[in-house]
Coordinates of C-alpha atoms and ligand atoms in Angstrom, one line a residue:
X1 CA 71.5 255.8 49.4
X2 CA 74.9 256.1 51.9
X3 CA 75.6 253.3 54.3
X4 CA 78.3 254.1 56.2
X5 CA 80.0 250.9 57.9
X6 CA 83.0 251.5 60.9
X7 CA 85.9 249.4 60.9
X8 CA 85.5 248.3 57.1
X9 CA 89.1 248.1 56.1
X10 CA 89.1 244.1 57.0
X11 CA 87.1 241.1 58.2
X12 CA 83.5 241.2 58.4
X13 CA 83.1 245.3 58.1
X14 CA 84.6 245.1 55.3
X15 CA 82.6 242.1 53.5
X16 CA 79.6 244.4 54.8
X17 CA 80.7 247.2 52.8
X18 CA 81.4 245.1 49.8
X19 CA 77.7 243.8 50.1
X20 CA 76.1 246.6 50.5
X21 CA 77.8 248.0 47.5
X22 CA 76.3 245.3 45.2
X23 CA 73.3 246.4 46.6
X24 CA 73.7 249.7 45.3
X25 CA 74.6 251.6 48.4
X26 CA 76.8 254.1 48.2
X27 CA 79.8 253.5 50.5
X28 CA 81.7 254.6 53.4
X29 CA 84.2 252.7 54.6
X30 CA 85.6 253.5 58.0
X31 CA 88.5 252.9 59.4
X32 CA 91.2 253.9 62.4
X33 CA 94.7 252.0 61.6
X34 CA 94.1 250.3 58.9
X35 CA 94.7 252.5 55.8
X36 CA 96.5 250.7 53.2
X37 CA 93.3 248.1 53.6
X38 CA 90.5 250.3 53.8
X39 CA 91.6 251.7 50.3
X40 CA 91.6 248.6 49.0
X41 CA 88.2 247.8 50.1
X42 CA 87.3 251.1 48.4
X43 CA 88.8 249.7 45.2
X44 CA 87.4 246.4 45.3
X45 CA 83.9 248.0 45.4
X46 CA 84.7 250.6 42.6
X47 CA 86.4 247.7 40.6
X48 CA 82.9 245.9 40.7
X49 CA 81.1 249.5 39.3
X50 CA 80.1 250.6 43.0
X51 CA 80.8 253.7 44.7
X52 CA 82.8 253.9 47.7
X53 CA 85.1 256.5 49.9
X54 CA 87.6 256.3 52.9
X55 CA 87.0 258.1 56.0
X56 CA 89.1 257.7 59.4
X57 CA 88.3 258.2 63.2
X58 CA 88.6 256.7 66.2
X59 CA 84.9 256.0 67.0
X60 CA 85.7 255.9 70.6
X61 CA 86.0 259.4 70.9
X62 CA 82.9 261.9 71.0
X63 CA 84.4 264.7 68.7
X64 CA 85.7 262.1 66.0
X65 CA 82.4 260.9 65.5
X66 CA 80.6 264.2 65.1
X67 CA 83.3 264.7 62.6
X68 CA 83.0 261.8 60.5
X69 CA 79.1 261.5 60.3
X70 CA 79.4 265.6 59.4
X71 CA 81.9 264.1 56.5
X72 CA 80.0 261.5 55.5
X73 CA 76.6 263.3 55.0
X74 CA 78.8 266.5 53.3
X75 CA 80.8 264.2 50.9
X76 CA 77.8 261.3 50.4
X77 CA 75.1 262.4 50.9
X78 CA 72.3 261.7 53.9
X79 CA 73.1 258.2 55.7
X80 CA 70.5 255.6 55.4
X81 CA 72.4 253.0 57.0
X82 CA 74.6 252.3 60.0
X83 CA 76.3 249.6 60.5
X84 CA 78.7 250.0 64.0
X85 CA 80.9 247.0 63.2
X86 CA 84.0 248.4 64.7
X87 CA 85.2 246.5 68.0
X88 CA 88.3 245.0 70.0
X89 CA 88.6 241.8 72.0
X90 CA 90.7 241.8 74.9
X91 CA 91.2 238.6 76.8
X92 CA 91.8 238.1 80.5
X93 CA 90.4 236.4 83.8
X94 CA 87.4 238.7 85.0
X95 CA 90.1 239.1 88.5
X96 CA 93.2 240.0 86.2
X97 CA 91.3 242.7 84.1
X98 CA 92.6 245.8 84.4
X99 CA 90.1 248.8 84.8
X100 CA 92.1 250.4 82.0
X101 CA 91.5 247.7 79.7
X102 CA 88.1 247.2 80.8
X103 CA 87.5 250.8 79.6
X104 CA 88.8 250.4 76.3
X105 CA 86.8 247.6 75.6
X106 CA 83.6 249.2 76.8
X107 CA 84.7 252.7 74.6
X108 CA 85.3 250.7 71.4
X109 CA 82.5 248.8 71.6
X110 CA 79.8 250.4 73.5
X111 CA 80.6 254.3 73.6
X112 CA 81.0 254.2 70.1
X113 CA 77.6 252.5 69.3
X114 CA 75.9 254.8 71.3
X115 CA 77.6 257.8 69.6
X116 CA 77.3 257.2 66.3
X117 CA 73.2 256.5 66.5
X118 CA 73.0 259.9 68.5
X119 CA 75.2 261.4 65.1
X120 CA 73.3 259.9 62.8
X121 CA 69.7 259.5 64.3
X122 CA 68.7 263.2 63.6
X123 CA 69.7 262.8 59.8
X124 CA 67.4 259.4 59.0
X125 CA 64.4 261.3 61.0
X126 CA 64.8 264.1 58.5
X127 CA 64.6 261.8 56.1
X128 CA 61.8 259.6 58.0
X129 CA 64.1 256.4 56.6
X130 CA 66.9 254.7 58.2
X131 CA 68.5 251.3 59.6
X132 CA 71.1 250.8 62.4
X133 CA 72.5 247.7 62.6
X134 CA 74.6 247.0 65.4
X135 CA 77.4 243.9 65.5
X136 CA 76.9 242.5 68.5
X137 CA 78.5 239.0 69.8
X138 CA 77.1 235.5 70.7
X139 CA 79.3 236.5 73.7
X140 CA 76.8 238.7 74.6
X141 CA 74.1 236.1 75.2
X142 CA 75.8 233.7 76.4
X143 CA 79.1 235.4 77.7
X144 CA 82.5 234.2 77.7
X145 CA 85.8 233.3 79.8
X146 CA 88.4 235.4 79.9
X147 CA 85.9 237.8 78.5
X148 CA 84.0 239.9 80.8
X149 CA 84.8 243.5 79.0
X150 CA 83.9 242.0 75.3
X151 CA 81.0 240.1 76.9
X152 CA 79.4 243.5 78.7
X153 CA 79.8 245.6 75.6
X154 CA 78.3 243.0 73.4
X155 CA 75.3 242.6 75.7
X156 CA 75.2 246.7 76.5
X157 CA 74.8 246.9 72.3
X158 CA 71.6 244.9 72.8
X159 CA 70.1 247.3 75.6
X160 CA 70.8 249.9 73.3
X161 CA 69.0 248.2 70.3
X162 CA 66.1 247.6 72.1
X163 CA 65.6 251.1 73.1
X164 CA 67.1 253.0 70.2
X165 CA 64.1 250.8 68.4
X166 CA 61.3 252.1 70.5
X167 CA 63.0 255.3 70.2
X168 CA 62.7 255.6 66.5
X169 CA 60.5 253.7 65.8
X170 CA 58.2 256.5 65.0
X171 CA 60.6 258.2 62.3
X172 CA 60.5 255.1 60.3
X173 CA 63.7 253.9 61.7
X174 CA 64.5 250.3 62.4
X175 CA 67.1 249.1 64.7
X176 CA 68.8 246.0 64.6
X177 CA 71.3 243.8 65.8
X178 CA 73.7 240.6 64.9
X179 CA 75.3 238.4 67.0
X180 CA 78.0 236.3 65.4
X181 CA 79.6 233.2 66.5
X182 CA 83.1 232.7 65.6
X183 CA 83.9 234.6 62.4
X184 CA 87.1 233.6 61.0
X185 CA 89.2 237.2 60.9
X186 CA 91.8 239.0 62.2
X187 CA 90.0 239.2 65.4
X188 CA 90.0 235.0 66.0
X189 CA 93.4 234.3 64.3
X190 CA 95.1 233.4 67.6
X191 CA 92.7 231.5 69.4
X192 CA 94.8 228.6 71.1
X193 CA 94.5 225.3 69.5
X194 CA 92.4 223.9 72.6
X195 CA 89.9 226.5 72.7
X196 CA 89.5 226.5 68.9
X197 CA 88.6 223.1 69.2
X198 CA 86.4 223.4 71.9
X199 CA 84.5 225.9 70.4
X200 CA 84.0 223.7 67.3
X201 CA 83.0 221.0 69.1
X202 CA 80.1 223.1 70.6
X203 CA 79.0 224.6 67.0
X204 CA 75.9 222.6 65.7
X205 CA 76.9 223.3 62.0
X206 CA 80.3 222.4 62.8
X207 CA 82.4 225.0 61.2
X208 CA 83.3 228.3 62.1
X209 CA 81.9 231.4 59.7
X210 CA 82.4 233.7 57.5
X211 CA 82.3 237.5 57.1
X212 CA 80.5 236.8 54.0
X213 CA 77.7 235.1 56.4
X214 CA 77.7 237.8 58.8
X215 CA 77.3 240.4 55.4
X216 CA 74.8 238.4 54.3
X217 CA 72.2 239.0 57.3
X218 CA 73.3 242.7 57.7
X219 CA 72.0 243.1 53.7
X220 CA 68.9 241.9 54.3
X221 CA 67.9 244.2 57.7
X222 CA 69.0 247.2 55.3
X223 CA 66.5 246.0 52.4
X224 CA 63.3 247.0 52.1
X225 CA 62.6 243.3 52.9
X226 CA 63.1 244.0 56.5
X227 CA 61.0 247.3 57.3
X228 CA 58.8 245.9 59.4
X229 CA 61.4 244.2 61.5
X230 CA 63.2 246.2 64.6
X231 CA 64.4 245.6 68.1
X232 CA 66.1 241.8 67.3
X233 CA 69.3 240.4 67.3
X234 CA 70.0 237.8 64.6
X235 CA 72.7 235.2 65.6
X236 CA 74.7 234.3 62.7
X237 CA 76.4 231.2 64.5
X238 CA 75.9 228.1 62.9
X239 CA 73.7 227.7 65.8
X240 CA 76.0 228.1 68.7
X241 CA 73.3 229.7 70.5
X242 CA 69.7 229.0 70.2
X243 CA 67.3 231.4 72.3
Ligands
LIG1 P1 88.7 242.9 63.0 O1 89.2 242.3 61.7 O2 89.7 243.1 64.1 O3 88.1 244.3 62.7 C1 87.7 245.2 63.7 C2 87.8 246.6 63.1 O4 87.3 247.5 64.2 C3 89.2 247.0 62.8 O5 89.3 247.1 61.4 C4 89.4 248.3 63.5 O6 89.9 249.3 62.6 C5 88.1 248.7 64.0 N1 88.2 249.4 65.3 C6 88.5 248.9 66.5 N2 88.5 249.9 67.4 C7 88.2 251.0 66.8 C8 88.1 252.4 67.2 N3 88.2 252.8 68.5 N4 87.8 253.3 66.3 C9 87.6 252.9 65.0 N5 87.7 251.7 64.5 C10 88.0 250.7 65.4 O7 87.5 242.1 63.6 P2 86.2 241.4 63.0 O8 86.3 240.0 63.5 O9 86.0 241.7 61.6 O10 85.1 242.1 64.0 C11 84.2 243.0 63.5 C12 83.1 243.1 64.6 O11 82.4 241.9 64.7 C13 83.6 243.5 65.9 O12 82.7 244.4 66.6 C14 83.6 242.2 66.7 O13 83.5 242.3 68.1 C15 82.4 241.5 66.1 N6 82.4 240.1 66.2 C16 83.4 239.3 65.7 C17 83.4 237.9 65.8 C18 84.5 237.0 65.2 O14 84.5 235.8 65.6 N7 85.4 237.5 64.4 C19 82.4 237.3 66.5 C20 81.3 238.1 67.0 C21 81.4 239.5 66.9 P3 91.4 249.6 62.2 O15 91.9 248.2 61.8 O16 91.3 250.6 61.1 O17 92.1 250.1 63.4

């Protein structure tokens, strides 16, 4: 079975695609930028006796995602799994935020989503089996200063889940989301010192996580474990937020 994870070259796609490897997946491991690192996530994986390829696109952008599913399927196979991992933070008062970057948040994060379960929906229905996961945000819930554009897309994800789950529900299709807390990655590195301790201070389990932790949730909605399960969103948060 293919499970075909975006923005796997690093951080928690990439811990995703490692897991779902030992799993047995066959996998492919997106990426934009990040070459050098997206190979090496395809050698880790081989290394271990999986199977894993490299395939590049900007997932923002309509025709790159028609491309790379049509890749995907042609080189791997039919996709069971999606995981839409890829995302960018951009930080700034809600009044400063340029509609630019505002935009590009909401392309990265949202467009993309949305395209890639449009590309690979009609595949899993042939095959009447399939699981989209969508990596979502605690932000989302709860939102976040200085983070209106991350916060929207995060919570426009869970929209999505909700009806892409009704939606294909009927093609044996479940649709899932996580919302993370504060994943220790590229992504968090330069939190200032005040906010980082902040944040702690409001984490119940007091620590921040690990893409391993986030991987470890995303493995179970792709099992068979979790067929009867669609529509939710998982936090992974160390209980940051409770609902
Ligand atoms: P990361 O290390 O920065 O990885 C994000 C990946 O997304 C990058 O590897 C990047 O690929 C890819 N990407 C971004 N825009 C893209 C585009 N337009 N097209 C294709 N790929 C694109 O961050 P991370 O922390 O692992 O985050 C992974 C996901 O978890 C994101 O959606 C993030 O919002 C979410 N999340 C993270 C945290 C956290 O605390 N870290 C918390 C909640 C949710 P290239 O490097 O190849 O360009």
């Amino acid at each position: 079975m293919t499970a075909l994870i975006t923005g796997a070259a690093k951080g928690i796609g990439r811990a995703i695609a490692i897991a779902l490897a030992k799993d047995g997946f066959t996998v492919a491991v997106h990426y934009r930028t990040s070459e050098d690192t997206a190979k090496d996530t395809v050698g880790q994986i081989r290394a271990a006796g999986g199977t894993a390829e490299c395939f590049c696109a900007d997932v923002a952008q309509p025709e790159q995602v028609t491309e790379l599913v049509k890749a995907v399927e042609q080189q791997l196979g039919a996709i069971h799994t999606l995981v839409c991992n890829a995302g960018i933070l951009k930080s700034n008062l809600l009044a400063l935020t340029r509609f630019e970057d505002w935009r590009e948040v909401m392309a990265a994060n949202l467009d993309s989503a949305f395209l890639l379960t449009k590309a690979v929906s009609r595949g899993m229905a042939r095959q009447r089996a399939g699981r989209i996961i969508y990596i979502s945000s605690d932000a989302g819930l709860l939102g976040d200063l200085m983070r209106a554009a991350y916060s929207a897309s995060k919570a426009g994800l869970l929209g999505l889940n909700k009806t892409a789950a009704r939606e294909l529900a009927s093609s044996r299709i479940t649709v899932n989301a996580i919302a993370p807390g504060i994943i220790t990655t590229d992504m968090t590195a330069d939190i200032p010192d005040t906010r980082r301790a902040k944040q702690l201070a409001a984490i119940p389990m007091g620590r921040f996580g690990t893409p391993e932790e986030v991987a470890a949730a995303v493995r179970f909605l792709a099992s068979d474990a979790a067929a009867w399960i669609t529509g939710q969103t998982i936090s992974v948060d160390g209980g940051l937020c409770m609902k």
